[in-house]
Amino acid sequence: IAAQDTEEKEKFVKDYDYQNRSDLYYVELKPNESIDVTVKMENIGKVDWNEETFIVVDQNPAFDGVISFPTKVDATLAMMEEKEVKPGETATFKFQIKANAKGETVYMNIAPLVNGVKKISDYFVLPVAVQQPIYKYEFKEAKFPKNLMKSNEEFNAWVKLKNTGNVIWEDISLEGENISASQKESSTEPGGIATFEFTFSSPEKAGYFKESLSPVIEGANWASSTLISFETVVYKKSFDSEIVSKPLVNNWEQGKNYTVSLKFRNIGSENWKKDDFSSVFVKESDFKVAELNLSPSTVEPGEIGTITFTVIVEEEAEEKEMFMLVRPKIQNKPIFSKPVYLSYSITEKQLQTLDQKEIIRIKLGFSGNPEITANGSYELYAGDTFLSTLSAGQITEVTKENGNYRVKTPNANFLKSEPIRFHPKNNAILQISNFEHRPAWNEDLNDNEYRGILEIREDEDNLIVINEIALEDYLKGLGEVSNSEEPEKIKAIMIAARTYAKYYMDIDEKFPGKPYNLDDDPNVSQKYIGYGFEKRAAQVALGVDATKGKVITYGGEVVKTPFFNQSDGVATKSALEVWGWTHTPYLKSVSDTTCDGDGFLGHGVGLSGCGAKGMAKQGSGYEEILKHYYTGIEIADLY
């Protein structure tokens, strides 16, 4: 509330007149706040004011939901406190304004009604601003029901919340699905603490219950605050459970092994221990069950345990749709009232379709603990042993643990000694979701997607990721040539790149003793980017398809085919000059006048990128380009 400057009127001219002497300019309130207001008016008329004098306020629809006047009686906002006010004296009027929940500014037009008969038409205007309501709270403390309760047990609980908004809490309650508790205090000012008391009666039925509570005031929109919740397990038996998840349909191929995962919540009063765990299976004879496991090793009441077992499908298992029953036990006592029903379908064994001679293994530049997912379903293996099938978007994490591989999926947890392999199904694309592999020219892209298989294994005390991929698909993910280049240059580069890769697949080892042929580092091998490059380089993919299987040979043998970016526009260099190689007669210095360059970019041996572009623009085909830069070679078909 601030003082208001008023224009002075001429005194004692009219019979009825006043001068506002209130120390008011405007009134500001918080939502639901009440304030006492004093208005002072000097009698500057000729007539005395008696005790029947009062002030009125014009009715305004804008007041609805914003302010009200608790002390107002009928039309009277406030009676004059003095018994008589003569001309030149000042009258006092006191009343109360209460803010409601609606935040807005309204204007009170106040005027005196002198001696109960004469209303002065000159209004005194008082602006009243109600702040926008802010409903916020801070959780202070609570006494919640116990984590473990018997059925039909009662517990007296309470919650204390601090009002951190600007609204006085009145008629507030704390509500949950099964709980409604009113505020103990009649009101709670901003900064104050509200208490909510309630009795929680555990249900008859055993189970896990989580109750989430939130304050409720009619018309309130709460700002985000700390979640108020409690959990309890209602038990009736020592060993009991409820199923959390299970596979709906299991598709099993003949001759394969599968890991099945079931999740149960312990709703008994006793811990489950791994050493006490067993299970009964009712099933057909065409598959075996092995490696029964409970994880974690101790499952306390309220916690979720994962039961896994391996299904070993016979090679000659009949193709059919069937079901099996699983009944887990602790200390030989069933933990589920009814057996768990699992349906399954046995299908014919699928044959490998890839020609193994066309497969190349590329070490990727990722470091750390890989998290693998896919845009479609994929299979998880430890070596050649099938572990699980996962759906699109499900993430599998692999870490090291005492010389083994710890594999965590949304449904299971494995510890395996063999390298972990990810096989995409139906041409799905695998992704290393925690691999930041963004090109400098566009950091909105992340080249962490790959065709083929991903394999995780330990190498020199670190986990590495190997992309096992068909040779032709590998070439489509190579960033050795721009998508905008001349088509014949692209074809020439792809043949040279295919030859380079094939040489290190069959003839020599780029990384002696390592479980991969090349890596993705352009300074060491070739610049392999993966599926991201394939998606945005359609012309490169066409160049790969147009030259499928073509390689460079010398004397009938596949040879090593280096290539580089740019020469000085005069000639390339020989391998003897640069590296001292004496066994590569096809890597001689040749003219490079079609290269519009003034200096070497790269080692200078073999095919010149800028020279190949110049030849292609002049009409040369890929074979002519290759035979110019690699002396005495032939182009052969691998397949």
Coordinates of N, CA and C in Angstrom, one line a residue, residues 317-446:
A317 N 13.5 -81.3 -33.3 CA 12.2 -81.0 -32.6 C 11.1 -80.8 -33.6
E318 N 9.9 -81.2 -33.3 CA 8.8 -81.1 -34.2 C 8.4 -79.6 -34.3
E319 N 8.1 -79.2 -35.5 CA 7.6 -77.8 -35.7 C 6.1 -77.7 -35.2
K320 N 5.9 -76.9 -34.1 CA 4.6 -76.9 -33.5 C 4.4 -75.7 -32.6
E321 N 3.2 -75.4 -32.2 CA 2.9 -74.4 -31.2 C 2.4 -75.2 -29.9
M322 N 3.1 -74.9 -28.8 CA 2.8 -75.6 -27.5 C 2.8 -74.6 -26.4
F323 N 2.8 -75.2 -25.2 CA 2.9 -74.4 -24.0 C 3.7 -75.2 -22.9
M324 N 4.3 -74.5 -22.0 CA 5.0 -75.1 -20.9 C 4.5 -74.4 -19.6
L325 N 4.7 -75.1 -18.4 CA 4.3 -74.6 -17.1 C 5.6 -74.5 -16.3
V326 N 5.7 -73.4 -15.6 CA 6.9 -73.1 -14.7 C 6.4 -72.8 -13.3
R327 N 6.9 -73.5 -12.3 CA 6.5 -73.3 -11.0 C 7.7 -73.1 -10.1
P328 N 8.1 -71.8 -9.9 CA 9.3 -71.5 -9.1 C 9.1 -71.8 -7.6
K329 N 10.1 -72.2 -6.9 CA 10.0 -72.5 -5.5 C 11.2 -72.0 -4.7
I330 N 10.9 -71.6 -3.4 CA 12.0 -71.3 -2.5 C 11.9 -72.2 -1.3
Q331 N 13.0 -72.8 -0.9 CA 13.0 -73.8 0.1 C 11.9 -74.9 -0.2
N332 N 11.8 -75.2 -1.4 CA 10.9 -76.2 -1.9 C 9.4 -75.9 -1.7
K333 N 9.1 -74.6 -1.5 CA 7.8 -74.1 -1.3 C 7.4 -73.2 -2.5
P334 N 6.3 -73.4 -3.2 CA 6.0 -72.6 -4.3 C 5.8 -71.1 -3.9
I335 N 6.3 -70.2 -4.8 CA 6.2 -68.8 -4.5 C 5.1 -68.2 -5.4
F336 N 4.4 -69.0 -6.1 CA 3.3 -68.5 -6.9 C 2.2 -69.5 -6.8
S337 N 1.0 -69.0 -6.6 CA -0.2 -69.9 -6.3 C -0.5 -70.8 -7.4
K338 N -0.3 -70.3 -8.7 CA -0.5 -71.1 -9.9 C 0.8 -71.2 -10.7
P339 N 1.0 -72.2 -11.4 CA 2.1 -72.3 -12.3 C 2.1 -71.2 -13.4
V340 N 3.2 -70.7 -13.8 CA 3.3 -69.7 -14.9 C 3.2 -70.4 -16.2
Y341 N 2.3 -69.9 -17.0 CA 2.0 -70.5 -18.3 C 2.8 -69.7 -19.4
L342 N 3.6 -70.5 -20.2 CA 4.4 -69.9 -21.3 C 4.1 -70.6 -22.6
S343 N 3.7 -69.8 -23.6 CA 3.5 -70.4 -24.9 C 4.8 -70.3 -25.7
Y344 N 4.9 -71.3 -26.7 CA 6.1 -71.2 -27.5 C 5.8 -71.9 -28.9
S345 N 6.6 -71.5 -29.8 CA 6.5 -72.0 -31.2 C 7.9 -72.5 -31.6
I346 N 8.0 -73.7 -32.1 CA 9.2 -74.3 -32.6 C 9.2 -74.2 -34.1
T347 N 10.2 -73.6 -34.7 CA 10.2 -73.4 -36.2 C 11.5 -74.0 -36.7
E348 N 11.5 -74.1 -38.0 CA 12.6 -74.8 -38.7 C 13.9 -73.9 -38.6
K349 N 15.0 -74.6 -38.5 CA 16.3 -73.9 -38.3 C 16.6 -73.1 -39.6
Q350 N 17.0 -71.8 -39.4 CA 17.3 -71.0 -40.5 C 18.8 -71.1 -40.9
L351 N 19.0 -71.2 -42.1 CA 20.4 -71.4 -42.6 C 21.1 -70.0 -42.8
Q352 N 22.4 -70.0 -42.6 CA 23.1 -68.8 -42.9 C 23.1 -68.5 -44.3
T353 N 22.9 -67.2 -44.7 CA 22.8 -66.9 -46.1 C 24.0 -66.1 -46.6
L354 N 24.9 -65.6 -45.7 CA 26.1 -64.9 -46.2 C 27.2 -65.8 -46.5
D355 N 27.9 -65.5 -47.6 CA 29.1 -66.2 -48.0 C 30.2 -65.7 -47.1
Q356 N 30.8 -66.6 -46.3 CA 31.7 -66.2 -45.3 C 33.0 -65.6 -45.9
K357 N 33.3 -65.9 -47.2 CA 34.5 -65.3 -47.8 C 34.3 -63.8 -48.1
E358 N 33.1 -63.3 -48.1 CA 32.8 -61.9 -48.3 C 32.8 -61.1 -47.1
I359 N 33.0 -61.7 -45.9 CA 32.9 -61.0 -44.6 C 34.2 -60.3 -44.2
I360 N 34.1 -59.1 -43.8 CA 35.3 -58.3 -43.3 C 35.0 -57.9 -41.9
R361 N 36.0 -57.8 -41.1 CA 35.9 -57.4 -39.6 C 36.6 -56.1 -39.4
I362 N 35.9 -55.1 -38.9 CA 36.4 -53.8 -38.8 C 36.4 -53.4 -37.3
K363 N 37.5 -53.0 -36.7 CA 37.5 -52.5 -35.4 C 37.0 -51.1 -35.4
L364 N 36.0 -50.7 -34.6 CA 35.5 -49.4 -34.6 C 36.2 -48.5 -33.5
G365 N 36.1 -47.2 -33.7 CA 36.8 -46.3 -32.8 C 36.2 -46.1 -31.4
F366 N 35.1 -46.8 -31.1 CA 34.5 -46.7 -29.8 C 35.4 -47.2 -28.7
S367 N 35.3 -46.5 -27.5 CA 36.0 -47.0 -26.3 C 35.0 -46.9 -25.1
G368 N 35.1 -47.8 -24.2 CA 34.3 -47.8 -23.0 C 33.4 -49.0 -23.0
N369 N 32.3 -48.9 -22.2 CA 31.4 -50.1 -22.1 C 30.2 -49.8 -23.1
P370 N 30.2 -50.6 -24.2 CA 29.2 -50.3 -25.2 C 27.7 -50.7 -24.8
E371 N 26.8 -49.8 -25.3 CA 25.4 -50.1 -25.1 C 24.8 -50.2 -26.5
I372 N 24.3 -51.4 -26.8 CA 23.9 -51.8 -28.2 C 22.4 -51.8 -28.2
T373 N 21.8 -51.3 -29.3 CA 20.4 -51.4 -29.6 C 20.2 -51.5 -31.1
A374 N 19.0 -51.5 -31.6 CA 18.7 -51.7 -33.0 C 17.4 -51.1 -33.3
N375 N 17.2 -50.8 -34.7 CA 15.9 -50.3 -35.1 C 14.9 -51.4 -35.4
G376 N 15.3 -52.7 -35.1 CA 14.4 -53.8 -35.3 C 14.9 -54.9 -34.3
S377 N 14.3 -56.1 -34.3 CA 14.7 -57.1 -33.4 C 16.1 -57.6 -33.7
Y378 N 16.8 -58.1 -32.6 CA 18.1 -58.6 -32.8 C 18.4 -59.7 -31.8
E379 N 19.3 -60.6 -32.1 CA 19.7 -61.8 -31.3 C 21.0 -61.5 -30.6
L380 N 21.1 -62.1 -29.4 CA 22.3 -61.9 -28.6 C 22.9 -63.3 -28.4
Y381 N 24.2 -63.4 -28.7 CA 25.0 -64.6 -28.6 C 26.2 -64.4 -27.7
A382 N 26.6 -65.5 -27.0 CA 28.0 -65.6 -26.4 C 28.7 -66.6 -27.2
G383 N 29.7 -66.1 -28.1 CA 30.3 -67.0 -29.0 C 29.2 -67.5 -30.0
D384 N 29.0 -68.8 -30.1 CA 28.0 -69.4 -30.9 C 26.7 -69.8 -30.1
T385 N 26.7 -69.5 -28.8 CA 25.6 -69.9 -28.0 C 24.6 -68.8 -27.9
F386 N 23.4 -69.1 -28.4 CA 22.3 -68.1 -28.4 C 21.9 -67.8 -26.9
L387 N 21.7 -66.5 -26.6 CA 21.3 -66.1 -25.3 C 19.8 -65.6 -25.3
S388 N 19.5 -64.7 -26.2 CA 18.2 -64.0 -26.1 C 17.9 -63.3 -27.4
T389 N 16.6 -63.0 -27.6 CA 16.1 -62.1 -28.6 C 15.6 -60.9 -28.0
L390 N 16.0 -59.7 -28.6 CA 15.5 -58.4 -28.1 C 14.8 -57.7 -29.1
S391 N 13.9 -56.8 -28.7 CA 13.0 -56.0 -29.6 C 13.7 -54.7 -29.9
A392 N 13.2 -54.1 -30.9 CA 13.6 -52.8 -31.4 C 13.7 -51.8 -30.2
G393 N 14.8 -51.1 -30.1 CA 14.9 -50.1 -29.0 C 15.4 -50.6 -27.7
Q394 N 15.3 -51.9 -27.4 CA 15.8 -52.4 -26.2 C 17.4 -52.4 -26.2
I395 N 18.0 -51.9 -25.1 CA 19.4 -51.7 -25.0 C 20.1 -52.8 -24.2
T396 N 21.2 -53.3 -24.7 CA 22.0 -54.3 -24.0 C 23.4 -53.6 -23.7
E397 N 23.8 -53.7 -22.4 CA 25.0 -53.1 -22.0 C 26.0 -54.3 -21.7
V398 N 27.3 -54.1 -22.2 CA 28.3 -55.1 -22.0 C 29.5 -54.4 -21.2
T399 N 29.9 -55.1 -20.1 CA 31.0 -54.6 -19.3 C 32.0 -55.8 -19.0
K400 N 33.2 -55.5 -18.5 CA 34.1 -56.5 -18.1 C 33.9 -56.8 -16.7
E401 N 34.1 -58.1 -16.3 CA 34.0 -58.5 -14.9 C 34.9 -59.7 -14.7
N402 N 36.0 -59.5 -14.1 CA 36.9 -60.6 -13.7 C 37.3 -61.5 -14.9
G403 N 37.6 -60.8 -16.0 CA 38.0 -61.6 -17.2 C 36.8 -62.1 -18.0
N404 N 35.6 -61.9 -17.6 CA 34.4 -62.3 -18.3 C 33.7 -61.1 -18.8
Y405 N 32.5 -61.4 -19.5 CA 31.7 -60.3 -20.0 C 30.4 -60.3 -19.3
R406 N 30.1 -59.2 -18.6 CA 28.8 -59.0 -18.0 C 27.8 -58.4 -19.0
V407 N 26.7 -59.1 -19.2 CA 25.8 -58.6 -20.3 C 24.4 -58.3 -19.6
K408 N 24.0 -57.1 -19.7 CA 22.7 -56.7 -19.1 C 21.7 -56.3 -20.1
T409 N 20.6 -57.0 -20.1 CA 19.5 -56.6 -21.0 C 18.3 -56.2 -20.2
P410 N 17.2 -55.6 -20.7 CA 16.1 -55.3 -19.9 C 15.5 -56.4 -19.2
N411 N 15.7 -57.7 -19.7 CA 15.0 -58.8 -19.1 C 16.0 -59.8 -18.4
A412 N 17.3 -59.7 -18.6 CA 18.2 -60.7 -18.1 C 19.6 -60.1 -17.8
N413 N 20.4 -60.9 -17.1 CA 21.7 -60.5 -16.7 C 22.6 -61.8 -16.9
F414 N 23.6 -61.7 -17.7 CA 24.4 -62.9 -18.0 C 25.9 -62.6 -17.7
L415 N 26.6 -63.6 -17.3 CA 28.1 -63.5 -17.1 C 28.7 -64.6 -18.0
K416 N 29.4 -64.2 -19.1 CA 29.8 -65.2 -20.1 C 31.3 -65.0 -20.3
S417 N 32.0 -66.1 -20.7 CA 33.4 -66.0 -21.0 C 33.7 -65.8 -22.5
E418 N 32.7 -66.1 -23.4 CA 33.0 -65.9 -24.8 C 32.6 -64.5 -25.2
P419 N 33.2 -64.0 -26.3 CA 32.9 -62.7 -26.9 C 31.4 -62.6 -27.1
I420 N 30.8 -61.4 -26.9 CA 29.4 -61.2 -27.1 C 29.1 -60.7 -28.5
R421 N 28.1 -61.3 -29.2 CA 27.8 -61.0 -30.5 C 26.3 -60.6 -30.7
F422 N 26.1 -59.5 -31.5 CA 24.8 -59.0 -31.7 C 24.4 -59.3 -33.2
H423 N 23.4 -60.1 -33.5 CA 23.0 -60.4 -34.8 C 21.6 -59.7 -35.1
P424 N 21.6 -58.8 -36.1 CA 20.3 -58.2 -36.4 C 19.4 -59.2 -37.2
K425 N 18.1 -59.0 -37.0 CA 17.2 -59.9 -37.7 C 16.4 -59.0 -38.7
N426 N 16.1 -59.6 -39.9 CA 15.3 -59.0 -40.9 C 15.9 -57.6 -41.3
N427 N 17.3 -57.6 -41.5 CA 18.0 -56.5 -42.0 C 17.9 -55.3 -41.1
A428 N 17.7 -55.5 -39.8 CA 17.8 -54.4 -38.8 C 19.2 -53.8 -38.8
I429 N 19.2 -52.5 -38.4 CA 20.5 -51.8 -38.2 C 20.8 -51.7 -36.8
L430 N 22.0 -52.1 -36.4 CA 22.5 -52.0 -35.0 C 23.0 -50.6 -34.7
Q431 N 23.0 -50.3 -33.5 CA 23.5 -48.9 -33.1 C 24.2 -49.0 -31.7
I432 N 25.4 -48.3 -31.7 CA 26.1 -48.2 -30.4 C 25.5 -46.9 -29.8
S433 N 24.5 -47.0 -28.9 CA 23.8 -45.8 -28.5 C 24.6 -44.8 -27.7
N434 N 25.7 -45.3 -27.1 CA 26.5 -44.3 -26.3 C 27.8 -44.0 -27.0
F435 N 27.8 -44.1 -28.3 CA 29.0 -43.7 -29.2 C 28.7 -42.3 -29.8
E436 N 29.5 -41.4 -29.3 CA 29.5 -40.0 -29.9 C 30.5 -40.0 -31.1
H437 N 29.9 -40.0 -32.3 CA 30.8 -40.1 -33.5 C 30.2 -39.2 -34.6
R438 N 30.4 -37.9 -34.3 CA 29.7 -36.8 -35.0 C 30.7 -36.2 -36.0
P439 N 30.3 -36.0 -37.3 CA 31.3 -35.3 -38.2 C 31.4 -33.8 -37.8
A440 N 32.6 -33.3 -38.0 CA 32.8 -31.9 -37.6 C 31.9 -30.9 -38.4
W441 N 31.6 -31.3 -39.6 CA 30.8 -30.4 -40.5 C 29.3 -30.3 -40.2
N442 N 28.9 -31.3 -39.4 CA 27.4 -31.3 -39.0 C 27.3 -32.1 -37.7
E443 N 27.3 -31.5 -36.6 CA 27.3 -32.2 -35.3 C 25.9 -32.6 -34.9
D444 N 24.9 -32.3 -35.8 CA 23.5 -32.9 -35.6 C 23.5 -34.4 -36.0
L445 N 24.5 -34.8 -36.8 CA 24.6 -36.2 -37.2 C 25.4 -37.0 -36.2
N446 N 25.1 -38.3 -36.0 CA 25.9 -39.1 -35.1 C 26.0 -40.5 -35.8

